[in-house]
Every structure is written in structure tokens, then in C-alpha cells.
């Protein structure tokens, strides 16, 4: 009997930047059997070496995914998703904003390559300063804003959840949290929507402890940079981006925090900012408008100003 069905084509994930986060992304794409990977970088041989290493790993875990390492951007042709980590990470003492000039030039070059070779892809930007780089990526590619998104809110919310779970000595699965605004020192942990088993955390943890935890969330990236000394966090950013890749490719309609194009939501226009969204097969399918208390509103406004200050530098 002739097979009539159409075999589902394996998804193609292009990882632009094969450094600390890019290499971890490639591994996670394999471990979670999301699809086949193209690992692109400008450093000769490095993506090819990581691809070969991952090919050697595959049989150990029985992973039937392919990883192609390349220095030719044309190899991302037809990618379903492009995850962009190309750029310099912070060193101790550097702010994310210190990276803006160098990384903006890299994002422009990469954006042109994506526009030409993967015009139907969802682009997930990770490169810092995140909100400005996602904004620039959308401008350079000219893609619909719903198809260009920044990864930071999932990571910052995960950091908030991890610290709260530790404080309460509960499973991380019991903690739900939102961190909104720019991916910077004035990001906004939204306490009024953060719960443990559905119970608002303000009912479980004293205010001064919550203040200290939220301060640590804002500084969590810098805390890792200070300890590593040679780069920034990469396991948790990679895992956070994978959650967004899966929400898109598997049409999960997942509610998560992501840096998205604002066209008036929360009174904000034409910047990228971390907001609560629904991620599914069309990309950013909906921006959720939630009621913020006065303190959260003023924190968000401060964060908006910090993001806006970077735009003229691009
Ligand atoms: O939550 C978040 N969004 C942040 C993002 C969390 C942590 C790290 N954040 C930022 O991600 C960090 O500040 C950097 O801007 C990026 C990537 O961090 P990573 O730790 O992966 O940096 P690496 O290891 O230096 O990797 C960057 C790679 C490196 O191999 C370069 O050769 C490559 O980018 N690179 C390029 N690739 C392709 N095309 C061009 N033009 C290019 N230029 C550099």
C-alpha cells in the first residue's frame, strides 16, 4: 500500500552566534528533539567544531538531530527560527548598555543575512542590550513585529521564581512570576502577579525580604558576570530561549514575558519592551494588558525611559 501521508518535515533552527549561549542552544535543541540546527559564527572553524562534537554526542542519548556548523550565513536558508546571540557579552564592571555600539553593528549585519536567507522565520534576539537590539533587528529585517521578539523576560522571571522557590523552600513548579520592562537594572518584578501555588507572594514573604529578592533579580546577570569574570550567563538564557522556540514551533499559545514591539500598549510606542504576551505559531499572538499598581506603573515608566535612551545610539 502506497504511503499517502506527508511526513512532517523536521524544523530548521538557525543559531546566529555559536558562542557560550549558541553552543548551549544547539545542545538543548538536540536534547529536546526540536529539529535540525545550523550553527553560524564568524570565527573560522568554531561552529564546525561544536557541530562535530554534538554529532559525537548524539548516539549517547539516541538523538537523531543534525547540526551543521558554518561560517556562511547562506546556510541558514529556509530556517523556521533564527536565534541571535551574535555580539559581545559583558565583562565585570560593564553595563549591558556599554555593548550598544559594537553589538548594533553586528545586529545590522546579521539582520541583513536573515532578511535575505530566512524571510519567513521567527527571529528571537538574545544579544544585549536586549531591548535595543530587538528593536534594531525588526527595523533592519523589516519583518512584521510579531515575528521579531527579544528573550529576557523568561530569563528574568525564571531568576525571580528560583529565588522565591528557595526562600519558600518549595518546588520551582509552584512559583509563577512576571518580570516586565527593559532587560536592565530597572526591570520590573511584578509582585502583584507573582504567586506560589496561586497564593500572592506578598501573603507569604515579608515586604523587606521581597524587596531584597527583587533587588537580587535585577542584579542577577551582573552577579554571574562578576563570578565568571570572562563572560555572562549562558545556561539559563539558552533554556529561556528554547521555551520561546518551542512555544512558536509547537504552537503552544504560551503566556510568557518577552521583549516585543509596542504600538501603544501600556502607553508605550515604537520601542521594544518586556511585556506579558501569548506566544504561538504566528509568533507574538497577543500582548496582554494587565492592571499594574502605582508602584509598578512608575517602575515600568522608569524602565521605558532607560530603553528609549539607547535608541538614538543605534
Ligand atoms: O537575557 C539576555 N538576553 C542576556 C543576553 C543573557 C545573557 C547574555 N546576553 C547577551 O547575549 C550577551 O551580552 C551577548 O551580547 C550575547 C551572547 O552572549 P554569549 O555569552 O553567547 O557570548 P559569546 O560566547 O561571546 O558568543 C557570541 C558569539 C561569538 O562566538 C562571536 O564570534 C559571535 O557571537 N559573533 C558573530 N556571529 C555571527 N555574526 C557576527 N557578525 C558575529 N560577531 C560576533
mmCIF file of C-alpha atoms and ligand atoms in Angstrom:
data_model
loop_
_atom_site.group_PDB
_atom_site.id
_atom_site.type_symbol
_atom_site.label_atom_id
_atom_site.label_comp_id
_atom_site.label_asym_id
_atom_site.label_seq_id
_atom_site.Cartn_x
_atom_site.Cartn_y
_atom_site.Cartn_z
ATOM 1 C CA UNK A 1 0.000 0.000 0.000
ATOM 2 C CA UNK A 2 1.495 3.362 -1.043
ATOM 3 C CA UNK A 3 2.095 5.849 1.836
ATOM 4 C CA UNK A 4 -0.277 8.784 1.135
ATOM 5 C CA UNK A 5 0.546 10.891 4.175
ATOM 6 C CA UNK A 6 3.038 13.742 4.119
ATOM 7 C CA UNK A 7 5.872 13.124 6.594
ATOM 8 C CA UNK A 8 6.296 16.162 8.834
ATOM 9 C CA UNK A 9 9.460 17.971 7.729
ATOM 10 C CA UNK A 10 11.932 18.421 10.580
ATOM 11 C CA UNK A 11 12.150 22.034 11.698
ATOM 12 C CA UNK A 12 15.289 24.047 10.932
ATOM 13 C CA UNK A 13 16.675 26.208 13.728
ATOM 14 C CA UNK A 14 19.394 28.700 12.788
ATOM 15 C CA UNK A 15 21.638 29.752 15.675
ATOM 16 C CA UNK A 16 23.381 33.003 14.762
ATOM 17 C CA UNK A 17 26.352 33.096 17.078
ATOM 18 C CA UNK A 18 27.936 29.858 18.230
ATOM 19 C CA UNK A 19 29.430 31.092 21.473
ATOM 20 C CA UNK A 20 28.513 30.229 25.026
ATOM 21 C CA UNK A 21 24.766 30.618 24.573
ATOM 22 C CA UNK A 22 24.722 29.488 20.922
ATOM 23 C CA UNK A 23 26.534 26.252 21.692
ATOM 24 C CA UNK A 24 24.220 25.564 24.636
ATOM 25 C CA UNK A 25 21.203 26.268 22.425
ATOM 26 C CA UNK A 26 22.426 23.694 19.910
ATOM 27 C CA UNK A 27 22.747 21.086 22.634
ATOM 28 C CA UNK A 28 19.281 21.845 24.023
ATOM 29 C CA UNK A 29 17.698 21.711 20.541
ATOM 30 C CA UNK A 30 19.048 18.172 20.282
ATOM 31 C CA UNK A 31 18.201 17.079 23.798
ATOM 32 C CA UNK A 32 14.599 18.269 23.347
ATOM 33 C CA UNK A 33 14.365 16.913 19.802
ATOM 34 C CA UNK A 34 13.099 20.230 18.440
ATOM 35 C CA UNK A 35 14.640 19.962 14.969
ATOM 36 C CA UNK A 36 17.859 20.252 12.985
ATOM 37 C CA UNK A 37 20.358 23.011 13.737
ATOM 38 C CA UNK A 38 22.568 25.306 11.702
ATOM 39 C CA UNK A 39 25.231 26.874 13.899
ATOM 40 C CA UNK A 40 26.644 30.037 12.302
ATOM 41 C CA UNK A 41 29.524 32.172 13.536
ATOM 42 C CA UNK A 42 32.206 34.415 12.059
ATOM 43 C CA UNK A 43 35.018 32.593 13.888
ATOM 44 C CA UNK A 44 36.564 30.141 11.399
ATOM 45 C CA UNK A 45 36.133 26.530 12.439
ATOM 46 C CA UNK A 46 34.494 27.114 15.808
ATOM 47 C CA UNK A 47 30.870 26.338 14.781
ATOM 48 C CA UNK A 48 32.099 23.395 12.743
ATOM 49 C CA UNK A 49 33.985 22.047 15.747
ATOM 50 C CA UNK A 50 30.954 22.387 18.048
ATOM 51 C CA UNK A 51 28.729 20.741 15.415
ATOM 52 C CA UNK A 52 31.105 17.791 15.145
ATOM 53 C CA UNK A 53 31.254 17.466 18.932
ATOM 54 C CA UNK A 54 27.435 17.423 19.083
ATOM 55 C CA UNK A 55 27.326 14.783 16.326
ATOM 56 C CA UNK A 56 29.540 12.614 18.540
ATOM 57 C CA UNK A 57 27.155 13.239 21.470
ATOM 58 C CA UNK A 58 24.002 12.231 19.549
ATOM 59 C CA UNK A 59 24.383 8.428 19.765
ATOM 60 C CA UNK A 60 24.996 8.589 23.519
ATOM 61 C CA UNK A 61 21.483 9.908 24.095
ATOM 62 C CA UNK A 62 19.949 8.424 20.926
ATOM 63 C CA UNK A 63 19.372 11.849 19.374
ATOM 64 C CA UNK A 64 18.564 11.845 15.648
ATOM 65 C CA UNK A 65 19.205 15.543 15.003
ATOM 66 C CA UNK A 66 21.771 17.084 12.672
ATOM 67 C CA UNK A 67 23.949 20.094 13.479
ATOM 68 C CA UNK A 68 25.693 21.918 10.652
ATOM 69 C CA UNK A 69 28.472 24.292 11.661
ATOM 70 C CA UNK A 70 29.197 27.059 9.191
ATOM 71 C CA UNK A 71 30.794 30.435 8.562
ATOM 72 C CA UNK A 72 28.479 31.067 5.606
ATOM 73 C CA UNK A 73 25.234 32.859 6.528
ATOM 74 C CA UNK A 74 23.591 31.443 3.387
ATOM 75 C CA UNK A 75 23.469 28.068 5.140
ATOM 76 C CA UNK A 76 20.605 29.363 7.316
ATOM 77 C CA UNK A 77 18.430 29.335 4.162
ATOM 78 C CA UNK A 78 14.814 28.438 4.899
ATOM 79 C CA UNK A 79 15.217 28.382 8.674
ATOM 80 C CA UNK A 80 11.961 28.308 10.649
ATOM 81 C CA UNK A 81 13.507 30.114 13.613
ATOM 82 C CA UNK A 82 16.644 32.248 13.952
ATOM 83 C CA UNK A 83 18.032 32.689 17.458
ATOM 84 C CA UNK A 84 20.529 35.557 17.561
ATOM 85 C CA UNK A 85 23.318 35.649 20.152
ATOM 86 C CA UNK A 86 25.941 37.242 17.917
ATOM 87 C CA UNK A 87 27.710 40.024 19.787
ATOM 88 C CA UNK A 88 29.987 40.687 22.717
ATOM 89 C CA UNK A 89 28.998 39.698 26.249
ATOM 90 C CA UNK A 90 29.679 41.887 29.266
ATOM 91 C CA UNK A 91 32.876 41.814 31.300
ATOM 92 C CA UNK A 92 32.943 42.701 35.020
ATOM 93 C CA UNK A 93 32.181 46.377 35.527
ATOM 94 C CA UNK A 94 30.436 46.724 32.142
ATOM 95 C CA UNK A 95 26.763 47.593 31.855
ATOM 96 C CA UNK A 96 24.631 45.972 29.169
ATOM 97 C CA UNK A 97 24.394 49.450 27.592
ATOM 98 C CA UNK A 98 28.202 49.577 27.143
ATOM 99 C CA UNK A 99 27.731 46.968 24.411
ATOM 100 C CA UNK A 100 25.326 49.011 22.307
ATOM 101 C CA UNK A 101 27.635 50.404 19.585
ATOM 102 C CA UNK A 102 29.586 47.235 18.871
ATOM 103 C CA UNK A 103 26.614 44.937 19.039
ATOM 104 C CA UNK A 104 24.401 47.239 16.975
ATOM 105 C CA UNK A 105 26.823 46.918 14.052
ATOM 106 C CA UNK A 106 26.788 43.136 14.435
ATOM 107 C CA UNK A 107 22.985 43.030 14.586
ATOM 108 C CA UNK A 108 22.758 45.117 11.415
ATOM 109 C CA UNK A 109 24.994 42.689 9.528
ATOM 110 C CA UNK A 110 23.185 39.639 10.889
ATOM 111 C CA UNK A 111 19.759 41.187 10.248
ATOM 112 C CA UNK A 112 20.600 41.642 6.567
ATOM 113 C CA UNK A 113 21.617 37.996 6.365
ATOM 114 C CA UNK A 114 18.385 36.824 7.992
ATOM 115 C CA UNK A 115 16.266 39.086 5.766
ATOM 116 C CA UNK A 116 17.884 37.580 2.673
ATOM 117 C CA UNK A 117 18.060 33.917 3.693
ATOM 118 C CA UNK A 118 15.253 33.268 6.183
ATOM 119 C CA UNK A 119 12.486 35.757 5.366
ATOM 120 C CA UNK A 120 9.733 33.589 6.858
ATOM 121 C CA UNK A 121 11.488 32.832 10.146
ATOM 122 C CA UNK A 122 10.682 33.948 13.656
ATOM 123 C CA UNK A 123 13.670 35.894 14.976
ATOM 124 C CA UNK A 124 14.457 35.607 18.679
ATOM 125 C CA UNK A 125 17.086 38.151 19.708
ATOM 126 C CA UNK A 126 19.245 37.492 22.776
ATOM 127 C CA UNK A 127 22.144 39.891 22.164
ATOM 128 C CA UNK A 128 22.467 42.751 24.658
ATOM 129 C CA UNK A 129 21.424 45.474 25.224
ATOM 130 C CA UNK A 130 18.426 43.283 24.529
ATOM 131 C CA UNK A 131 15.518 45.654 24.026
ATOM 132 C CA UNK A 132 17.520 47.964 21.750
ATOM 133 C CA UNK A 133 18.936 45.051 19.738
ATOM 134 C CA UNK A 134 15.472 43.529 19.225
ATOM 135 C CA UNK A 135 14.173 46.948 18.113
ATOM 136 C CA UNK A 136 17.087 47.271 15.669
ATOM 137 C CA UNK A 137 16.587 43.720 14.363
ATOM 138 C CA UNK A 138 12.976 44.482 13.495
ATOM 139 C CA UNK A 139 13.971 47.701 11.733
ATOM 140 C CA UNK A 140 16.779 46.030 9.745
ATOM 141 C CA UNK A 141 14.798 42.946 8.690
ATOM 142 C CA UNK A 142 11.536 44.815 8.132
ATOM 143 C CA UNK A 143 9.755 41.676 9.393
ATOM 144 C CA UNK A 144 6.302 42.021 10.968
ATOM 145 C CA UNK A 145 6.856 42.998 14.632
ATOM 146 C CA UNK A 146 5.110 39.817 15.760
ATOM 147 C CA UNK A 147 7.926 37.830 14.101
ATOM 148 C CA UNK A 148 10.793 39.606 15.911
ATOM 149 C CA UNK A 149 10.968 39.112 19.661
ATOM 150 C CA UNK A 150 13.564 39.567 22.380
ATOM 151 C CA UNK A 151 14.398 36.970 25.019
ATOM 152 C CA UNK A 152 14.905 38.397 28.502
ATOM 153 C CA UNK A 153 11.613 38.275 30.382
ATOM 154 C CA UNK A 154 11.544 34.473 30.504
ATOM 155 C CA UNK A 155 15.056 34.511 31.994
ATOM 156 C CA UNK A 156 14.396 37.340 34.459
ATOM 157 C CA UNK A 157 11.100 35.715 35.528
ATOM 158 C CA UNK A 158 12.930 32.379 35.978
ATOM 159 C CA UNK A 159 15.502 34.090 38.195
ATOM 160 C CA UNK A 160 12.670 35.623 40.278
ATOM 161 C CA UNK A 161 10.966 32.214 40.522
ATOM 162 C CA UNK A 162 14.220 30.493 41.518
ATOM 163 C CA UNK A 163 14.916 32.942 44.368
ATOM 164 C CA UNK A 164 11.302 32.783 45.604
ATOM 165 C CA UNK A 165 11.253 28.969 45.498
ATOM 166 C CA UNK A 166 14.485 28.935 47.507
ATOM 167 C CA UNK A 167 13.081 31.428 50.036
ATOM 168 C CA UNK A 168 9.875 29.415 50.488
ATOM 169 C CA UNK A 169 11.564 26.023 50.197
ATOM 170 C CA UNK A 170 9.030 24.912 47.565
ATOM 171 C CA UNK A 171 9.190 23.428 44.061
ATOM 172 C CA UNK A 172 10.003 25.894 41.305
ATOM 173 C CA UNK A 173 6.889 24.484 39.626
ATOM 174 C CA UNK A 174 4.781 26.073 42.362
ATOM 175 C CA UNK A 175 6.054 29.584 41.677
ATOM 176 C CA UNK A 176 4.661 31.740 38.882
ATOM 177 C CA UNK A 177 6.232 35.149 38.275
ATOM 178 C CA UNK A 178 6.433 38.019 35.816
ATOM 179 C CA UNK A 179 9.350 40.357 35.272
ATOM 180 C CA UNK A 180 8.489 43.092 32.758
ATOM 181 C CA UNK A 181 10.133 46.189 31.321
ATOM 182 C CA UNK A 182 13.624 46.538 29.874
ATOM 183 C CA UNK A 183 16.316 43.914 30.450
ATOM 184 C CA UNK A 184 18.309 46.250 32.645
ATOM 185 C CA UNK A 185 18.876 47.258 36.260
ATOM 186 C CA UNK A 186 15.403 48.837 36.376
ATOM 187 C CA UNK A 187 13.495 45.767 35.163
ATOM 188 C CA UNK A 188 10.139 45.322 36.925
ATOM 189 C CA UNK A 189 9.460 42.184 39.014
ATOM 190 C CA UNK A 190 5.645 42.363 39.104
ATOM 191 C CA UNK A 191 4.978 41.317 42.702
ATOM 192 C CA UNK A 192 1.192 41.697 42.434
ATOM 193 C CA UNK A 193 1.042 38.924 39.799
ATOM 194 C CA UNK A 194 3.616 36.657 41.401
ATOM 195 C CA UNK A 195 2.196 33.649 43.248
ATOM 196 C CA UNK A 196 3.164 30.436 45.000
ATOM 197 C CA UNK A 197 0.504 27.781 44.464
ATOM 198 C CA UNK A 198 -1.859 30.571 43.484
ATOM 199 C CA UNK A 199 -1.168 32.460 46.718
ATOM 200 C CA UNK A 200 0.198 36.002 46.204
ATOM 201 C CA UNK A 201 3.793 36.026 47.433
ATOM 202 C CA UNK A 202 3.088 39.168 49.469
ATOM 203 C CA UNK A 203 0.928 36.920 51.682
ATOM 204 C CA UNK A 204 3.841 34.515 52.260
ATOM 205 C CA UNK A 205 7.015 36.616 52.416
ATOM 206 C CA UNK A 206 7.601 39.866 54.398
ATOM 207 C CA UNK A 207 7.941 43.035 52.300
ATOM 208 C CA UNK A 208 11.595 43.657 53.187
ATOM 209 C CA UNK A 209 12.562 40.127 52.115
ATOM 210 C CA UNK A 210 10.668 40.566 48.845
ATOM 211 C CA UNK A 211 12.488 43.873 48.286
ATOM 212 C CA UNK A 212 15.830 42.088 48.775
ATOM 213 C CA UNK A 213 14.856 39.231 46.434
ATOM 214 C CA UNK A 214 13.679 41.633 43.723
ATOM 215 C CA UNK A 215 16.915 43.618 44.061
ATOM 216 C CA UNK A 216 18.826 40.361 43.542
ATOM 217 C CA UNK A 217 16.727 39.571 40.460
ATOM 218 C CA UNK A 218 17.653 42.946 38.933
ATOM 219 C CA UNK A 219 21.320 42.280 39.640
ATOM 220 C CA UNK A 220 21.312 38.541 38.858
ATOM 221 C CA UNK A 221 23.038 38.884 35.475
ATOM 222 C CA UNK A 222 25.761 41.050 36.968
ATOM 223 C CA UNK A 223 26.185 38.608 39.863
ATOM 224 C CA UNK A 224 27.002 35.813 37.379
ATOM 225 C CA UNK A 225 29.316 38.079 35.336
ATOM 226 C CA UNK A 226 31.243 39.063 38.479
ATOM 227 C CA UNK A 227 31.748 35.396 39.391
ATOM 228 C CA UNK A 228 32.577 34.120 35.880
ATOM 229 C CA UNK A 229 34.826 37.139 35.104
ATOM 230 C CA UNK A 230 35.211 36.056 31.440
ATOM 231 C CA UNK A 231 31.614 36.262 30.207
ATOM 232 C CA UNK A 232 27.946 36.233 31.191
ATOM 233 C CA UNK A 233 25.252 33.696 31.989
ATOM 234 C CA UNK A 234 24.581 31.149 29.240
ATOM 235 C CA UNK A 235 22.767 28.044 30.555
ATOM 236 C CA UNK A 236 19.682 29.923 31.751
ATOM 237 C CA UNK A 237 19.471 32.328 28.779
ATOM 238 C CA UNK A 238 19.686 29.368 26.395
ATOM 239 C CA UNK A 239 16.996 27.432 28.269
ATOM 240 C CA UNK A 240 14.772 30.516 28.295
ATOM 241 C CA UNK A 241 15.122 30.969 24.527
ATOM 242 C CA UNK A 242 14.289 27.285 23.974
ATOM 243 C CA UNK A 243 10.992 27.830 25.796
ATOM 244 C CA UNK A 244 10.159 30.554 23.235
ATOM 245 C CA UNK A 245 11.320 28.423 20.280
ATOM 246 C CA UNK A 246 9.044 25.585 21.418
ATOM 247 C CA UNK A 247 6.071 27.913 22.061
ATOM 248 C CA UNK A 248 6.393 29.042 18.425
ATOM 249 C CA UNK A 249 7.179 25.749 16.695
ATOM 250 C CA UNK A 250 4.675 23.707 18.730
ATOM 251 C CA UNK A 251 2.028 26.480 18.694
ATOM 252 C CA UNK A 252 1.788 26.380 22.488
ATOM 253 C CA UNK A 253 -0.026 29.722 22.890
ATOM 254 C CA UNK A 254 2.117 30.106 25.994
ATOM 255 C CA UNK A 255 1.821 33.160 28.229
ATOM 256 C CA UNK A 256 5.317 34.479 28.917
ATOM 257 C CA UNK A 257 7.255 37.710 29.315
ATOM 258 C CA UNK A 258 9.049 38.797 26.131
ATOM 259 C CA UNK A 259 10.544 41.936 24.617
ATOM 260 C CA UNK A 260 8.017 42.938 21.970
ATOM 261 C CA UNK A 261 7.227 45.857 19.722
ATOM 262 C CA UNK A 262 4.940 48.360 21.493
ATOM 263 C CA UNK A 263 2.379 50.259 19.481
ATOM 264 C CA UNK A 264 0.547 51.969 22.326
ATOM 265 C CA UNK A 265 0.203 49.156 24.875
ATOM 266 C CA UNK A 266 0.788 50.470 28.418
ATOM 267 C CA UNK A 267 1.004 53.911 26.793
ATOM 268 C CA UNK A 268 4.288 52.957 25.075
ATOM 269 C CA UNK A 269 5.021 53.400 21.360
ATOM 270 C CA UNK A 270 7.737 52.224 18.925
ATOM 271 C CA UNK A 271 10.222 50.664 21.279
ATOM 272 C CA UNK A 272 10.737 47.038 22.301
ATOM 273 C CA UNK A 273 9.890 46.315 25.924
ATOM 274 C CA UNK A 274 9.289 43.261 28.095
ATOM 275 C CA UNK A 275 5.550 42.663 28.340
ATOM 276 C CA UNK A 276 3.277 39.669 29.006
ATOM 277 C CA UNK A 277 2.418 38.021 25.678
ATOM 278 C CA UNK A 278 0.899 34.906 24.147
ATOM 279 C CA UNK A 279 3.496 33.072 22.002
ATOM 280 C CA UNK A 280 2.233 30.622 19.346
ATOM 281 C CA UNK A 281 2.602 29.638 15.687
ATOM 282 C CA UNK A 282 2.173 33.227 14.464
ATOM 283 C CA UNK A 283 4.859 34.497 16.838
ATOM 284 C CA UNK A 284 3.716 37.160 19.290
ATOM 285 C CA UNK A 285 -0.002 36.480 19.003
ATOM 286 C CA UNK A 286 -1.252 38.841 21.693
ATOM 287 C CA UNK A 287 0.075 41.405 24.136
ATOM 288 C CA UNK A 288 -1.793 41.058 27.427
ATOM 289 C CA UNK A 289 -2.820 44.310 29.118
ATOM 290 C CA UNK A 290 -2.703 43.779 32.884
ATOM 291 C CA UNK A 291 -3.545 46.248 35.641
ATOM 292 C CA UNK A 292 -0.382 47.397 37.424
ATOM 293 C CA UNK A 293 -0.370 49.123 40.813
ATOM 294 C CA UNK A 294 1.037 52.657 41.088
ATOM 295 C CA UNK A 295 4.483 51.456 42.219
ATOM 296 C CA UNK A 296 4.712 49.002 39.293
ATOM 297 C CA UNK A 297 3.499 51.660 36.858
ATOM 298 C CA UNK A 298 6.212 54.106 37.929
ATOM 299 C CA UNK A 299 8.881 51.367 37.794
ATOM 300 C CA UNK A 300 7.754 50.465 34.265
ATOM 301 C CA UNK A 301 7.870 54.119 33.197
ATOM 302 C CA UNK A 302 11.444 54.386 34.522
ATOM 303 C CA UNK A 303 12.401 51.287 32.572
ATOM 304 C CA UNK A 304 10.798 52.672 29.415
ATOM 305 C CA UNK A 305 12.960 55.799 29.719
ATOM 306 C CA UNK A 306 16.123 53.684 30.059
ATOM 307 C CA UNK A 307 15.235 51.729 26.907
ATOM 308 C CA UNK A 308 14.311 54.887 24.984
ATOM 309 C CA UNK A 309 17.682 56.470 25.892
ATOM 310 C CA UNK A 310 19.511 53.787 23.865
ATOM 311 C CA UNK A 311 17.578 54.225 20.608
ATOM 312 C CA UNK A 312 19.436 57.382 19.438
ATOM 313 C CA UNK A 313 22.756 55.495 19.916
ATOM 314 C CA UNK A 314 21.849 52.797 17.384
HETATM 315 O O1 LIG B 1 18.818 37.589 28.686
HETATM 316 C C1 LIG B 1 19.550 38.036 27.792
HETATM 317 N N1 LIG B 1 19.020 38.486 26.646
HETATM 318 C C2 LIG B 1 21.066 38.078 28.018
HETATM 319 C C3 LIG B 1 21.799 38.201 26.707
HETATM 320 C C4 LIG B 1 21.551 36.981 28.850
HETATM 321 C C5 LIG B 1 22.896 36.663 28.806
HETATM 322 C C6 LIG B 1 23.809 37.091 27.708
HETATM 323 N N2 LIG B 1 23.262 38.163 26.909
HETATM 324 C C7 LIG B 1 23.980 38.548 25.679
HETATM 325 O O2 LIG B 1 23.964 37.509 24.703
HETATM 326 C C8 LIG B 1 25.436 38.869 25.860
HETATM 327 O O3 LIG B 1 25.606 40.116 26.491
HETATM 328 C C9 LIG B 1 25.900 38.860 24.418
HETATM 329 O O4 LIG B 1 25.547 40.078 23.825
HETATM 330 C C10 LIG B 1 25.051 37.732 23.799
HETATM 331 C C11 LIG B 1 25.790 36.443 23.590
HETATM 332 O O5 LIG B 1 26.342 36.022 24.793
HETATM 333 P P1 LIG B 1 27.401 34.784 24.765
HETATM 334 O O6 LIG B 1 27.781 34.512 26.185
HETATM 335 O O7 LIG B 1 26.890 33.683 23.915
HETATM 336 O O8 LIG B 1 28.640 35.483 24.037
HETATM 337 P P2 LIG B 1 29.847 34.755 23.252
HETATM 338 O O9 LIG B 1 30.159 33.448 23.888
HETATM 339 O O10 LIG B 1 30.902 35.785 23.089
HETATM 340 O O11 LIG B 1 29.194 34.445 21.834
HETATM 341 C C12 LIG B 1 28.896 35.460 20.930
HETATM 342 C C13 LIG B 1 29.303 34.930 19.564
HETATM 343 C C14 LIG B 1 30.835 34.760 19.406
HETATM 344 O O12 LIG B 1 31.135 33.414 19.142
HETATM 345 C C15 LIG B 1 31.199 35.662 18.258
HETATM 346 O O13 LIG B 1 32.196 35.148 17.401
HETATM 347 C C16 LIG B 1 29.869 35.722 17.530
HETATM 348 O O14 LIG B 1 28.919 35.868 18.561
HETATM 349 N N3 LIG B 1 29.766 36.834 16.586
HETATM 350 C C17 LIG B 1 29.076 36.715 15.443
HETATM 351 N N4 LIG B 1 28.362 35.673 14.973
HETATM 352 C C18 LIG B 1 27.781 35.889 13.768
HETATM 353 N N5 LIG B 1 27.849 37.046 13.059
HETATM 354 C C19 LIG B 1 28.575 38.085 13.536
HETATM 355 N N6 LIG B 1 28.660 39.243 12.840
HETATM 356 C C20 LIG B 1 29.229 37.946 14.793
HETATM 357 N N7 LIG B 1 30.003 38.766 15.553
HETATM 358 C C21 LIG B 1 30.315 38.054 16.659
#
